[in-house]
């Protein structure tokens, strides 16, 4: 079994890396971090023109029709560049939700707009603190009208449409939850920007007041679809995380080779060597798990639930570890605003919470392996 990418996919990676190095240098990320812009609109437009937004969207819906392996390749490069655009919310969550549960009419309406960069989408799942669970979803969807609050919602303040998890029953079971789609421009939605750790990836509080919504998928099957959606997104976000981890490792290595102390590069000191070696090991182990997840995702394998959880756990740990140690290698300089280390540290910790906490995925992995072994 070959888990490596094909030559065509590697060429796509090189193309994406070249494009992002030119269009999304650290200076461009800082422009969003320090400024008032919600995201880099020129970069978003360029990603659409390159076909990256629709790489996994079928051709009949305006996409490139390539597949999830190609999307994994793009995701890794987005993570390396820390691209300040709503890519993960729109592509990993909204587009995947439409592909998973949308009607043909819903796909025809929104997927071409995603591929062309005309529409930004997101998923509204959380309602404050806590991990994904049916009990944590209280927003009411009686009669197809939504009332309640969702927060934090990734890129919620700039989204054109939102996929919402809402309560349609009161039995206390998973089948109380259903998914809905809301066109934000149709009204009934108020957005409030939230302060968060990584301002280059916006978060919002969305208030729904008698908001008309259309069902996405069958009533009562929402939480099952959410679980599948989160597994898909976990693999894709995992590739963003290993892209960021690798870049943080490279930054630490390059600084250790250039920085001179006591007449020699600090990379020659044993403590620094050990730190960089640990970073390399964690990033490499995470890559192995993410490659397994990519295979499971692209083939819709039965192993996807445990593969996705493994990818999510290892990639989260690797990015946080590499981002933190990159600061340590840089020493006092690493803590300053002028150096880029803090941007990767911000992104690492923001992504660690984006789909549920690390402990949530660790518990999920144990539960899934237990059920698999009992079967």
Coordinates of C-alpha atoms in Angstrom, one line a residue:
X1 CA 0.0 0.0 0.0
X2 CA 1.5 3.3 -1.1
X3 CA 0.6 6.3 1.0
X4 CA 2.7 8.8 -0.9
X5 CA 1.4 11.4 -3.2
X6 CA 1.6 10.9 -7.0
X7 CA 4.0 13.0 -9.2
X8 CA 1.1 15.1 -10.4
X9 CA 0.0 15.8 -6.8
X10 CA 3.6 16.7 -5.9
X11 CA 3.6 19.1 -8.8
X12 CA 0.4 20.6 -7.6
X13 CA 2.1 21.1 -4.2
X14 CA 5.0 22.8 -5.8
X15 CA 2.7 25.1 -7.7
X16 CA 0.7 26.0 -4.6
X17 CA 3.9 26.6 -2.6
X18 CA 5.3 28.9 -5.3
X19 CA 2.0 30.8 -5.6
X20 CA 1.6 31.3 -1.8
X21 CA 5.3 32.3 -1.3
X22 CA 4.7 35.1 -3.8
X23 CA 1.2 36.1 -2.8
X24 CA 1.2 35.3 0.9
X25 CA 4.5 36.2 2.5
X26 CA 4.6 36.9 6.3
X27 CA 4.2 40.6 5.5
X28 CA 0.7 39.9 3.9
X29 CA -0.3 37.9 7.0
X30 CA 0.8 40.8 9.2
X31 CA -1.3 43.2 7.1
X32 CA -4.4 41.3 8.2
X33 CA -3.1 40.7 11.8
X34 CA -2.3 44.4 12.4
X35 CA -5.0 46.0 10.2
X36 CA -8.8 46.2 10.0
X37 CA -9.3 43.8 7.0
X38 CA -11.3 40.6 7.8
X39 CA -9.2 38.6 5.3
X40 CA -6.9 39.0 2.3
X41 CA -9.3 39.6 -0.5
X42 CA -6.7 39.6 -3.2
X43 CA -5.3 36.3 -2.1
X44 CA -8.8 34.8 -2.0
X45 CA -9.4 36.0 -5.5
X46 CA -6.0 34.5 -6.6
X47 CA -6.8 31.1 -5.0
X48 CA -10.1 31.0 -6.9
X49 CA -8.3 31.8 -10.2
X50 CA -5.7 29.1 -9.5
X51 CA -8.6 26.6 -9.0
X52 CA -7.6 25.8 -5.5
X53 CA -11.0 26.6 -3.9
X54 CA -12.7 24.1 -6.1
X55 CA -10.1 21.4 -6.3
X56 CA -12.3 18.8 -4.6
X57 CA -15.6 20.0 -6.0
X58 CA -16.9 17.9 -8.9
X59 CA -16.8 19.4 -12.4
X60 CA -20.6 19.5 -12.7
X61 CA -20.7 22.0 -9.8
X62 CA -18.0 24.2 -11.2
X63 CA -15.0 22.7 -9.5
X64 CA -11.8 21.0 -10.8
X65 CA -13.1 17.5 -9.9
X66 CA -9.6 16.5 -8.7
X67 CA -10.3 14.9 -5.3
X68 CA -9.5 15.0 -1.6
X69 CA -5.8 14.0 -2.0
X70 CA -5.3 17.1 -4.0
X71 CA -7.1 19.1 -1.4
X72 CA -4.8 17.7 1.3
X73 CA -1.8 18.9 -0.7
X74 CA -3.3 22.4 -1.0
X75 CA -4.2 22.4 2.8
X76 CA -0.6 21.7 3.8
X77 CA 0.6 24.7 1.8
X78 CA -2.1 26.9 3.2
X79 CA -0.8 25.9 6.7
X80 CA 2.8 26.6 5.8
X81 CA 1.9 30.1 4.6
X82 CA -0.7 30.8 7.4
X83 CA -3.0 32.1 4.7
X84 CA -5.3 34.8 6.2
X85 CA -8.4 33.7 4.2
X86 CA -11.6 31.8 5.1
X87 CA -10.3 28.6 3.3
X88 CA -11.0 26.1 6.1
X89 CA -14.5 27.3 7.0
X90 CA -15.6 27.5 3.3
X91 CA -13.8 24.5 1.8
X92 CA -13.4 22.0 4.6
X93 CA -16.7 22.6 6.4
X94 CA -19.3 24.3 4.1
X95 CA -18.4 22.7 0.8
X96 CA -17.9 19.3 2.4
X97 CA -21.3 19.6 4.2
X98 CA -22.9 20.3 0.9
X99 CA -21.2 17.4 -0.8
X100 CA -22.1 15.2 2.0
X101 CA -25.8 16.1 2.6
X102 CA -26.9 18.8 0.2
X103 CA -29.6 18.4 -2.4
X104 CA -28.7 18.9 -6.1
X105 CA -30.4 22.3 -6.0
X106 CA -28.3 23.4 -3.0
X107 CA -25.1 22.1 -4.6
X108 CA -25.9 23.8 -7.9
X109 CA -26.5 27.1 -6.1
X110 CA -23.5 27.2 -3.8
X111 CA -20.7 25.0 -4.9
X112 CA -20.0 26.9 -8.1
X113 CA -19.9 30.1 -6.1
X114 CA -17.4 28.6 -3.7
X115 CA -15.2 27.4 -6.5
X116 CA -15.2 30.8 -8.1
X117 CA -14.6 32.7 -4.9
X118 CA -17.9 34.4 -5.0
X119 CA -19.3 32.9 -1.8
X120 CA -17.9 32.3 1.7
X121 CA -19.5 29.6 3.8
X122 CA -19.1 28.3 7.3
X123 CA -20.4 25.8 9.9
X124 CA -22.2 27.0 13.0
X125 CA -21.9 24.2 15.5
X126 CA -20.8 25.5 18.9
X127 CA -22.9 27.5 21.4
X128 CA -20.2 28.6 23.8
X129 CA -17.7 26.4 25.6
X130 CA -17.7 22.6 25.2
X131 CA -17.1 20.0 22.6
X132 CA -19.4 18.7 19.8
X133 CA -22.3 16.8 21.3
X134 CA -26.1 16.6 20.8
X135 CA -26.6 18.0 24.3
X136 CA -24.5 21.1 23.5
X137 CA -26.9 22.1 20.7
X138 CA -29.8 24.2 22.0
X139 CA -30.6 26.4 19.0
X140 CA -34.2 25.7 18.1
X141 CA -35.5 25.0 14.6
X142 CA -39.2 24.6 15.2
X143 CA -41.1 24.8 11.9
X144 CA -37.9 25.5 9.9
X145 CA -37.4 28.8 11.7
X146 CA -34.2 29.3 13.7
X147 CA -34.0 31.0 17.1
X148 CA -30.8 31.1 19.2
X149 CA -27.1 31.9 19.3
X150 CA -24.1 30.2 17.9
X151 CA -20.5 31.0 18.9
X152 CA -17.8 30.9 18.1
X153 CA -18.5 30.6 14.3
X154 CA -15.4 30.6 12.1
X155 CA -15.5 33.5 9.7
X156 CA -19.1 34.0 10.6
X157 CA -19.0 37.7 10.2
X158 CA -18.0 37.5 6.5
X159 CA -20.0 34.4 5.5
X160 CA -22.6 34.5 2.7
X161 CA -24.2 31.3 3.9
X162 CA -24.1 29.2 7.0
X163 CA -24.6 25.5 7.7
X164 CA -26.3 25.3 11.1
X165 CA -26.7 22.4 13.6
X166 CA -30.1 22.9 15.3
X167 CA -32.5 21.0 17.6
X168 CA -35.6 19.5 16.0
X169 CA -36.6 17.1 18.8
X170 CA -36.6 16.8 22.6
X171 CA -36.0 13.0 23.1
X172 CA -32.4 13.5 24.3
X173 CA -31.1 11.3 21.5
X174 CA -28.8 12.0 18.6
X175 CA -31.7 12.1 16.2
X176 CA -32.9 15.4 17.8
X177 CA -30.4 17.2 15.7
X178 CA -30.8 18.3 12.1
X179 CA -28.8 20.5 9.7
X180 CA -30.0 23.6 8.0
X181 CA -28.7 26.0 5.5
X182 CA -29.2 29.8 5.8
X183 CA -28.5 32.5 3.2
X184 CA -27.2 35.2 5.4
X185 CA -28.3 38.0 2.9
X186 CA -31.9 36.9 3.3
X187 CA -32.0 38.4 6.8
X188 CA -32.7 37.1 10.2
X189 CA -29.0 36.8 11.2
X190 CA -27.0 39.2 13.3
X191 CA -23.2 38.9 13.4
X192 CA -20.9 40.1 16.1
X193 CA -17.1 39.9 15.7
X194 CA -15.4 38.1 18.6
X195 CA -11.9 38.8 19.9
X196 CA -9.8 35.7 19.5
X197 CA -6.2 34.4 19.7
X198 CA -5.6 34.5 15.9
X199 CA -7.2 37.5 14.3
X200 CA -6.2 36.3 10.9
X201 CA -8.9 33.6 11.3
X202 CA -12.0 35.5 12.3
X203 CA -14.6 34.2 14.8
X204 CA -18.1 35.6 15.3
X205 CA -21.3 35.3 17.4
X206 CA -24.3 34.7 15.2
X207 CA -27.8 35.4 16.6
X208 CA -30.7 33.9 14.7
X209 CA -34.1 35.6 15.2
X210 CA -37.0 33.9 13.4
X211 CA -34.6 33.1 10.7
X212 CA -35.9 31.1 7.8
X213 CA -33.8 28.1 7.0
X214 CA -33.9 25.2 4.5
X215 CA -33.1 21.7 5.6
X216 CA -29.8 20.2 4.7
X217 CA -30.2 16.4 4.6
X218 CA -32.9 14.4 6.3
X219 CA -34.5 15.6 9.6
X220 CA -33.0 13.8 12.6
X221 CA -29.8 12.8 10.8
X222 CA -27.9 16.0 11.6
X223 CA -25.5 14.7 14.3
X224 CA -24.5 11.7 12.3
X225 CA -23.7 13.9 9.3
X226 CA -21.8 16.3 11.6
X227 CA -19.7 13.4 12.9
X228 CA -18.8 12.5 9.3
X229 CA -18.1 16.1 8.4
X230 CA -15.8 16.6 11.4
X231 CA -13.9 13.5 10.5
X232 CA -13.3 14.8 7.0
X233 CA -12.4 18.2 8.3
X234 CA -10.0 16.7 10.9
X235 CA -7.9 15.2 8.1
X236 CA -7.8 18.4 6.1
X237 CA -7.0 20.6 9.1
X238 CA -4.4 18.0 10.1
X239 CA -2.6 18.8 6.8
X240 CA -2.7 22.5 7.6
X241 CA -1.2 21.7 11.0
X242 CA 1.7 19.7 9.6
X243 CA 2.3 22.4 7.1
X244 CA 2.6 24.9 9.9
X245 CA 4.7 22.5 12.0
X246 CA 7.2 22.0 9.2
X247 CA 7.5 25.7 8.6
X248 CA 8.0 26.4 12.4
X249 CA 10.7 23.7 12.4
X250 CA 12.4 25.2 9.4
X251 CA 12.4 28.7 11.0
X252 CA 14.0 27.3 14.2
X253 CA 16.6 25.4 12.2
X254 CA 17.5 28.4 10.1
X255 CA 17.8 30.6 13.1
X256 CA 20.0 28.1 14.9
X257 CA 22.4 27.9 12.0
X258 CA 22.6 31.7 11.6
X259 CA 22.7 32.9 15.2
X260 CA 26.2 33.1 16.7
X261 CA 26.9 32.8 20.4
X262 CA 30.2 32.3 22.1
X263 CA 31.9 32.2 18.7
X264 CA 29.7 29.5 17.1
X265 CA 26.2 28.8 15.8
X266 CA 23.7 28.0 18.6
X267 CA 22.7 25.0 16.5
X268 CA 25.9 23.4 17.6
X269 CA 24.8 23.3 21.2
X270 CA 23.4 20.0 22.4
X271 CA 20.2 21.5 24.0
X272 CA 19.3 23.2 20.7
X273 CA 20.0 20.0 18.8
X274 CA 17.8 18.0 21.0
X275 CA 15.0 20.6 20.8
X276 CA 15.1 20.6 17.0
X277 CA 15.3 16.8 16.9
X278 CA 12.2 16.5 19.0
X279 CA 10.4 18.9 16.7
X280 CA 11.4 16.8 13.7
X281 CA 10.2 13.6 15.3
X282 CA 6.8 15.0 16.2
X283 CA 6.2 16.6 12.8
X284 CA 7.2 13.4 11.0
X285 CA 5.0 11.2 13.1
X286 CA 2.1 13.6 12.5
X287 CA 2.7 13.4 8.8
X288 CA 2.5 9.6 8.8
X289 CA -0.9 9.8 10.6
X290 CA -2.1 12.4 8.2
X291 CA -1.1 10.4 5.2
X292 CA -3.1 7.5 6.5
X293 CA -6.0 9.8 7.1
X294 CA -5.7 11.2 3.5
X295 CA -5.9 7.6 2.1
X296 CA -9.0 6.8 4.2
X297 CA -10.6 10.1 3.2
X298 CA -9.9 9.8 -0.5
X299 CA -11.2 6.2 -0.6
X300 CA -14.0 6.7 1.9
X301 CA -12.5 3.7 3.8
X302 CA -14.2 2.1 6.8
X303 CA -11.1 3.1 8.7
X304 CA -11.8 6.9 8.3
X305 CA -13.2 7.5 11.8
X306 CA -10.1 6.2 13.6
X307 CA -7.7 7.5 10.9
X308 CA -9.2 11.0 11.2
X309 CA -8.9 11.0 15.0
X310 CA -5.3 9.8 14.8
X311 CA -4.4 12.5 12.3
X312 CA -6.2 15.2 14.4
X313 CA -4.4 14.2 17.6
X314 CA -0.9 13.9 16.2
X315 CA -1.1 17.0 14.0
X316 CA -2.4 19.1 16.8
X317 CA 0.3 18.0 19.2
X318 CA 3.0 18.4 16.5
X319 CA 2.0 22.0 15.5
X320 CA 1.7 23.1 19.1
X321 CA 5.0 21.5 20.0
X322 CA 6.9 22.9 17.0
X323 CA 5.4 26.4 17.3
X324 CA 6.3 26.6 21.0
X325 CA 9.8 25.2 20.6
X326 CA 10.4 27.6 17.6
X327 CA 10.0 30.4 20.1
X328 CA 12.4 28.8 22.5
X329 CA 15.1 28.3 19.9
X330 CA 14.8 32.0 19.0
X331 CA 15.2 32.9 22.7
X332 CA 14.2 36.4 23.8
X333 CA 13.8 37.4 20.1
X334 CA 11.1 34.8 19.7
X335 CA 8.8 36.6 22.1
X336 CA 8.9 39.9 20.2
X337 CA 6.2 41.2 17.9
X338 CA 8.8 41.8 15.1
X339 CA 9.6 38.1 14.7
X340 CA 7.1 35.8 13.0
X341 CA 7.2 33.1 15.7
X342 CA 4.2 34.3 17.5
X343 CA 2.0 34.1 14.4
X344 CA 2.6 30.3 14.2
X345 CA 2.0 29.9 17.9
X346 CA -1.3 31.7 17.6
X347 CA -2.4 29.6 14.6
X348 CA -1.3 26.4 16.3
X349 CA -3.4 27.0 19.4
X350 CA -6.4 28.4 17.4
X351 CA -6.5 25.3 15.2
X352 CA -6.2 23.1 18.3
X353 CA -9.7 24.2 19.3
X354 CA -11.3 24.6 15.9
X355 CA -13.0 21.2 15.7
X356 CA -13.2 20.3 19.4
X357 CA -10.5 20.0 21.9
X358 CA -7.6 17.5 21.9
X359 CA -9.2 15.5 24.7
X360 CA -12.4 15.2 22.7
X361 CA -10.5 13.6 19.9
X362 CA -8.5 11.4 22.2
X363 CA -11.7 10.1 23.8
X364 CA -13.2 9.6 20.3
X365 CA -10.2 7.6 19.2
X366 CA -10.4 5.3 22.2
X367 CA -14.1 4.9 21.8
X368 CA -13.9 4.1 18.1
X369 CA -11.1 1.6 18.6
X370 CA -13.0 -0.1 21.4
X371 CA -16.1 -0.4 19.2
X372 CA -14.1 -1.7 16.3
X373 CA -12.3 -4.4 18.4
X374 CA -15.6 -5.5 20.0
X375 CA -17.3 -5.9 16.6

